[in-house]
Amino acid sequence: MFAVRYHRYGGSDVLRVEDVTEPHAGPGQVRIAVRATGVTPADWYLRSGMLRDVVPLALPHVPGMDAAGTVDEVGEGVTGTAVGDEVFGLVPFADQGGGAAQYAVLEAWAPTPRSWSFEEAGGAAGNIDTATRVLETLGAADGMTLLIEGAAGGVGTLTAQLARARGLTVIGTASEGNHGFLRQFGVIPVTYGAGLADRIAPVAPRGVDVVLDAAGKGSLAQLVAIAGDPRRVVTIADFDAERHGVRFSRSQAGTSPGWAGLPVAAGLADQGRLTVPLHAVFPLADTAAAHDASATGHARGKIVIRVR
């Protein structure tokens, strides 16, 4: 089959489309003919080598942590899913990738909502998993107020919608040019940067209950002060979390608490209550450009690669 791979750590120029051996579905897995795969910051973190001491890769490596397509192989023990079903989901954590390919194995998945294109579905699963995991970690519940630092990106927009579905009020930081974009999702927008607490006070007179840092721009001290307790803050992007007493959340091997969010999100999408805003869609041959676009940190919504 064809796939994007890299044989060494480095810049986006190490990415190549190559002929590789097909993967096959193991117990509890399905294989899909991939139509689209998402790009996350973790893809280029891993490719650059900045995480090699934490998450070493077996090179050569195929990037892409989530994907959507049509099931063409069902592993032992799988029920409720058949060849020909359209699904979206997550590649095995142990592989740390594999979606940017003609075929990919999924270890968690849900039926693709009727209202979503393959591109929207291809970029959804990783962010849904992250958003669900973070909301569970924070104990986010009806009546609370959530602040999302970096709300206009892929994780931010999905977290905001899932939080709203739980009954939370959501405040999101973004540049002024993205304020209208955030209002589409019921988010109260505020501009990020110094003096954030003063800008939040008028829109959250009873304070902020929980905080997600999805930006990783060095604002944890400010976010802890706003929340009043580091235990009420979770980051997915700032590796300096421990110094601030903040929890760093990332996917772990085995069953993720975020996996349960996939069918929930699919159900919300079928009700017209969850959308996947796309920043840009790139062809597979332009995977390097997709990684570069993600690395700018200025994506409005999700970056996706169309495989075919």
Coordinates of C-alpha atoms in Angstrom, one line a residue:
M1 CA 0.0 0.0 0.0
F2 CA 1.0 3.7 -0.1
A3 CA 1.7 5.7 3.0
V4 CA 3.6 8.7 4.3
R5 CA 6.6 7.8 6.3
Y6 CA 9.8 9.3 7.8
H7 CA 13.0 7.4 8.5
R8 CA 14.6 9.9 10.8
Y9 CA 13.6 12.7 13.1
G10 CA 13.7 16.2 11.6
G11 CA 11.7 18.9 9.8
S12 CA 8.7 18.3 7.5
D13 CA 11.2 17.6 4.7
V14 CA 11.7 14.1 6.0
L15 CA 8.2 13.1 5.1
R16 CA 7.9 10.9 2.0
V17 CA 5.1 8.9 0.3
E18 CA 6.3 5.3 -0.1
D19 CA 5.2 1.8 -0.7
V20 CA 4.9 -0.1 2.6
T21 CA 3.6 -3.3 4.0
E22 CA -0.2 -3.4 4.8
P23 CA -1.2 -3.6 8.5
H24 CA -4.0 -6.0 9.5
A25 CA -6.6 -5.9 12.2
G26 CA -5.7 -7.7 15.4
P27 CA -8.1 -8.8 18.2
G28 CA -10.5 -6.0 19.1
Q29 CA -9.5 -3.9 16.1
V30 CA -10.8 -3.0 12.6
R31 CA -8.9 -2.0 9.5
I32 CA -10.2 0.8 7.3
A33 CA -9.5 1.9 3.8
V34 CA -8.6 5.5 4.8
R35 CA -10.3 8.5 3.3
A36 CA -8.9 11.2 5.5
T37 CA -6.7 11.6 8.6
G38 CA -6.2 14.5 11.0
V39 CA -3.0 16.4 11.8
T40 CA -2.3 17.2 15.5
P41 CA 0.6 19.0 17.1
A42 CA 1.6 15.6 18.5
D43 CA 2.3 14.5 14.9
W44 CA 5.0 17.1 14.4
Y45 CA 6.2 16.9 18.0
L46 CA 7.0 13.3 17.4
R47 CA 8.4 13.8 13.9
S48 CA 10.8 16.6 15.1
G49 CA 12.2 14.3 17.8
M50 CA 11.3 16.7 20.7
L51 CA 9.5 13.8 22.4
R52 CA 12.0 11.0 21.6
D53 CA 13.0 10.6 25.3
V54 CA 9.3 10.3 26.4
V55 CA 7.7 8.6 23.4
P56 CA 10.5 6.9 21.3
L57 CA 9.3 5.8 17.9
A58 CA 10.2 2.7 15.9
L59 CA 11.4 4.2 12.6
P60 CA 10.4 4.4 9.8
H61 CA 7.1 5.8 11.1
V62 CA 3.7 6.6 9.5
P63 CA 2.1 9.7 11.1
G64 CA -1.6 10.2 11.7
M65 CA -3.3 9.5 15.0
D66 CA -6.9 9.4 13.8
A67 CA -8.6 8.5 10.6
A68 CA -11.9 7.9 8.9
G69 CA -12.9 5.5 6.1
T70 CA -14.6 2.3 5.3
V71 CA -14.1 -0.9 7.2
D72 CA -12.5 -3.7 5.1
E73 CA -11.2 -6.0 7.8
V74 CA -12.7 -6.9 11.2
G75 CA -10.5 -8.4 14.0
E76 CA -11.3 -11.3 16.3
G77 CA -13.8 -10.4 19.0
V78 CA -15.2 -7.3 17.3
T79 CA -19.0 -7.1 17.3
G80 CA -21.4 -4.5 16.0
T81 CA -19.1 -3.5 13.1
A82 CA -18.9 -5.1 9.7
V83 CA -17.0 -4.8 6.5
G84 CA -18.4 -1.8 4.5
D85 CA -19.3 0.3 7.6
E86 CA -18.1 3.9 7.5
V87 CA -16.3 4.7 10.8
F88 CA -13.9 7.2 12.3
G89 CA -11.5 6.5 15.1
L90 CA -8.1 6.3 16.7
V91 CA -5.0 4.2 15.6
P92 CA -3.4 2.1 18.3
F93 CA -1.6 4.2 20.9
A94 CA 1.4 1.8 20.8
D95 CA 2.0 2.7 17.2
Q96 CA 1.6 6.5 17.8
G97 CA 0.4 6.9 14.2
G98 CA -0.6 5.2 11.0
G99 CA -3.5 7.2 9.6
A100 CA -1.6 8.8 6.7
A101 CA -1.9 5.7 4.6
Q102 CA -4.0 3.7 2.2
Y103 CA -5.1 1.4 5.0
A104 CA -5.0 1.9 8.8
V105 CA -5.9 -0.1 11.9
L106 CA -8.2 1.5 14.5
E107 CA -8.4 0.5 18.2
A108 CA -11.3 2.7 19.0
W109 CA -14.0 3.9 16.6
A110 CA -17.7 4.9 16.1
P111 CA -20.0 5.1 13.1
T112 CA -19.4 8.2 11.0
P113 CA -22.2 10.7 11.5
R114 CA -24.4 11.2 8.5
S115 CA -23.8 14.9 8.5
W116 CA -20.0 14.7 8.4
S117 CA -17.8 14.5 5.4
F118 CA -14.9 12.0 5.5
E119 CA -12.6 15.0 6.0
E120 CA -14.6 16.2 9.0
A121 CA -14.7 12.7 10.4
G122 CA -11.0 12.1 9.7
G123 CA -10.0 15.0 11.9
A124 CA -12.4 14.4 14.7
A125 CA -11.5 11.4 16.8
G126 CA -8.2 12.6 18.4
N127 CA -9.7 15.9 19.5
I128 CA -12.9 14.2 20.8
D129 CA -10.7 11.7 22.8
T130 CA -8.7 14.6 24.2
A131 CA -11.7 16.8 25.0
T132 CA -13.6 14.0 26.7
R133 CA -10.5 13.0 28.7
V134 CA -9.9 16.5 29.9
L135 CA -13.5 17.2 30.8
E136 CA -13.6 14.0 32.8
T137 CA -10.3 14.9 34.5
L138 CA -11.7 18.3 35.5
G139 CA -15.0 16.9 36.7
A140 CA -16.7 19.3 34.3
A141 CA -20.5 19.3 35.0
D142 CA -23.7 21.2 34.4
G143 CA -23.6 24.7 35.8
M144 CA -19.8 25.1 35.8
T145 CA -17.8 27.7 33.8
L146 CA -14.9 26.4 31.7
L147 CA -12.2 28.6 30.4
I148 CA -10.3 27.3 27.3
E149 CA -7.0 29.0 26.6
G150 CA -6.5 28.6 22.8
A151 CA -10.2 27.9 22.0
A152 CA -10.1 28.4 18.2
G153 CA -8.0 25.4 17.4
G154 CA -9.1 21.8 16.8
V155 CA -9.1 20.7 20.4
G156 CA -10.6 24.0 21.6
T157 CA -13.6 24.0 19.3
L158 CA -14.5 20.3 20.0
T159 CA -14.0 20.8 23.8
A160 CA -16.2 23.8 23.8
Q161 CA -19.0 22.0 22.0
L162 CA -18.8 18.9 24.2
A163 CA -18.7 21.1 27.3
R164 CA -21.7 23.1 26.2
A165 CA -23.6 19.8 25.6
R166 CA -22.9 19.0 29.3
G167 CA -24.4 22.3 30.4
L168 CA -21.3 24.3 31.0
T169 CA -20.7 28.0 30.2
V170 CA -17.6 28.2 28.0
I171 CA -15.2 31.2 27.8
G172 CA -12.5 30.9 25.2
T173 CA -9.4 32.9 24.5
A174 CA -8.4 33.8 20.9
S175 CA -7.2 36.7 18.8
E176 CA -9.9 39.3 18.1
G177 CA -10.2 38.0 14.5
N178 CA -11.4 34.7 15.9
H179 CA -14.0 36.0 18.3
G180 CA -16.9 35.8 15.8
F181 CA -15.8 32.3 14.9
L182 CA -16.0 31.2 18.6
R183 CA -19.5 32.7 19.0
Q184 CA -20.8 30.2 16.4
F185 CA -20.2 27.5 19.1
G186 CA -21.8 29.4 22.0
V187 CA -18.4 30.4 23.3
I188 CA -17.9 33.7 25.1
P189 CA -14.7 35.1 23.5
V190 CA -12.0 37.1 25.2
T191 CA -8.5 38.1 23.9
Y192 CA -5.6 36.2 25.3
G193 CA -2.5 37.7 26.8
A194 CA -1.5 39.8 29.8
G195 CA -4.4 41.2 31.8
L196 CA -6.7 38.2 31.0
A197 CA -8.2 38.1 34.5
D198 CA -9.5 41.6 34.1
R199 CA -11.1 40.8 30.8
I200 CA -12.7 37.6 32.2
A201 CA -14.2 39.2 35.3
P202 CA -17.1 41.0 33.5
V203 CA -18.2 37.9 31.6
A204 CA -17.7 35.5 34.6
P205 CA -18.9 37.4 37.6
R206 CA -19.0 34.2 39.7
G207 CA -15.6 33.2 38.6
V208 CA -14.2 30.3 36.5
D209 CA -14.5 26.8 37.8
V210 CA -12.2 24.8 35.6
V211 CA -9.5 25.6 32.9
L212 CA -8.1 23.9 29.9
D213 CA -4.8 25.1 28.4
A214 CA -4.8 24.0 24.8
A215 CA -2.3 26.6 23.7
G216 CA 0.9 26.0 25.6
K217 CA 2.0 29.6 25.4
G218 CA 3.4 29.9 28.9
S219 CA 0.3 31.2 30.6
L220 CA -0.2 28.6 33.3
A221 CA 0.7 30.9 36.2
Q222 CA -2.0 33.3 35.0
L223 CA -4.5 30.5 34.4
V224 CA -3.9 29.1 37.9
A225 CA -4.5 32.5 39.4
I226 CA -7.8 32.8 37.5
A227 CA -8.9 29.3 38.6
G228 CA -7.7 29.8 42.2
D229 CA -6.3 26.3 42.4
P230 CA -3.8 24.4 40.2
R231 CA -5.9 21.3 40.6
R232 CA -8.6 23.0 38.6
V233 CA -6.3 23.5 35.6
V234 CA -5.3 20.9 33.0
T235 CA -2.9 21.5 30.1
I236 CA -2.4 19.4 27.0
A237 CA 0.3 21.6 25.6
D238 CA 2.6 23.1 28.2
F239 CA 5.4 20.8 29.3
D240 CA 6.2 23.1 32.2
A241 CA 3.0 21.9 33.9
E242 CA 4.6 20.2 36.9
R243 CA 6.3 23.4 38.1
H244 CA 2.9 25.1 38.4
G245 CA 1.2 22.1 40.1
V246 CA -0.9 21.6 37.0
R247 CA -1.9 18.3 35.5
F248 CA -0.6 17.4 32.0
S249 CA -3.0 15.2 30.1
R250 CA -2.1 13.0 27.2
S251 CA -3.2 9.7 25.8
Q252 CA -1.9 6.6 27.4
A253 CA -1.6 3.0 26.3
G254 CA -4.7 0.9 26.8
T255 CA -8.3 2.0 27.1
S256 CA -8.6 5.8 27.2
P257 CA -11.4 7.5 29.2
G258 CA -11.8 9.6 26.1
W259 CA -12.8 6.6 23.9
A260 CA -16.3 6.7 25.3
G261 CA -16.6 10.2 23.9
L262 CA -16.6 8.9 20.3
P263 CA -20.1 7.5 20.1
V264 CA -21.4 10.4 22.3
A265 CA -19.9 12.9 19.8
A266 CA -21.4 10.9 16.9
G267 CA -24.8 11.1 18.5
L268 CA -24.5 14.8 19.1
A269 CA -23.4 15.3 15.4
D270 CA -26.5 13.4 14.2
Q271 CA -28.6 15.8 16.3
G272 CA -26.9 18.8 14.7
R273 CA -25.2 19.7 17.9
L274 CA -21.5 19.0 17.0
T275 CA -19.5 20.2 14.0
V276 CA -15.9 19.8 13.1
P277 CA -14.6 23.1 11.7
L278 CA -11.8 22.6 9.2
H279 CA -8.9 25.0 8.9
A280 CA -7.6 23.4 5.7
V281 CA -7.6 20.1 3.8
F282 CA -4.3 18.9 2.1
P283 CA -3.8 16.1 -0.3
L284 CA -1.6 13.2 0.9
A285 CA 1.3 14.4 -1.3
D286 CA 1.3 17.7 0.7
T287 CA 1.5 16.2 4.2
A288 CA 4.7 18.3 4.8
A289 CA 2.7 21.5 4.2
A290 CA -0.1 20.2 6.5
H291 CA 2.5 19.6 9.3
D292 CA 4.0 23.1 8.7
A293 CA 0.5 24.7 8.9
S294 CA -0.2 23.0 12.2
A295 CA 3.2 24.1 13.6
T296 CA 2.3 27.8 13.2
G297 CA -0.2 27.4 16.0
H298 CA -2.7 29.6 14.2
A299 CA -5.1 27.0 12.8
R300 CA -8.8 27.9 13.1
G301 CA -10.2 24.5 13.5
K302 CA -8.8 21.2 12.3
I303 CA -6.1 20.5 9.7
V304 CA -6.8 17.4 7.7
I305 CA -5.1 15.3 5.0
R306 CA -7.3 13.8 2.3
V307 CA -5.9 10.3 1.5
R308 CA -8.1 9.6 -1.4

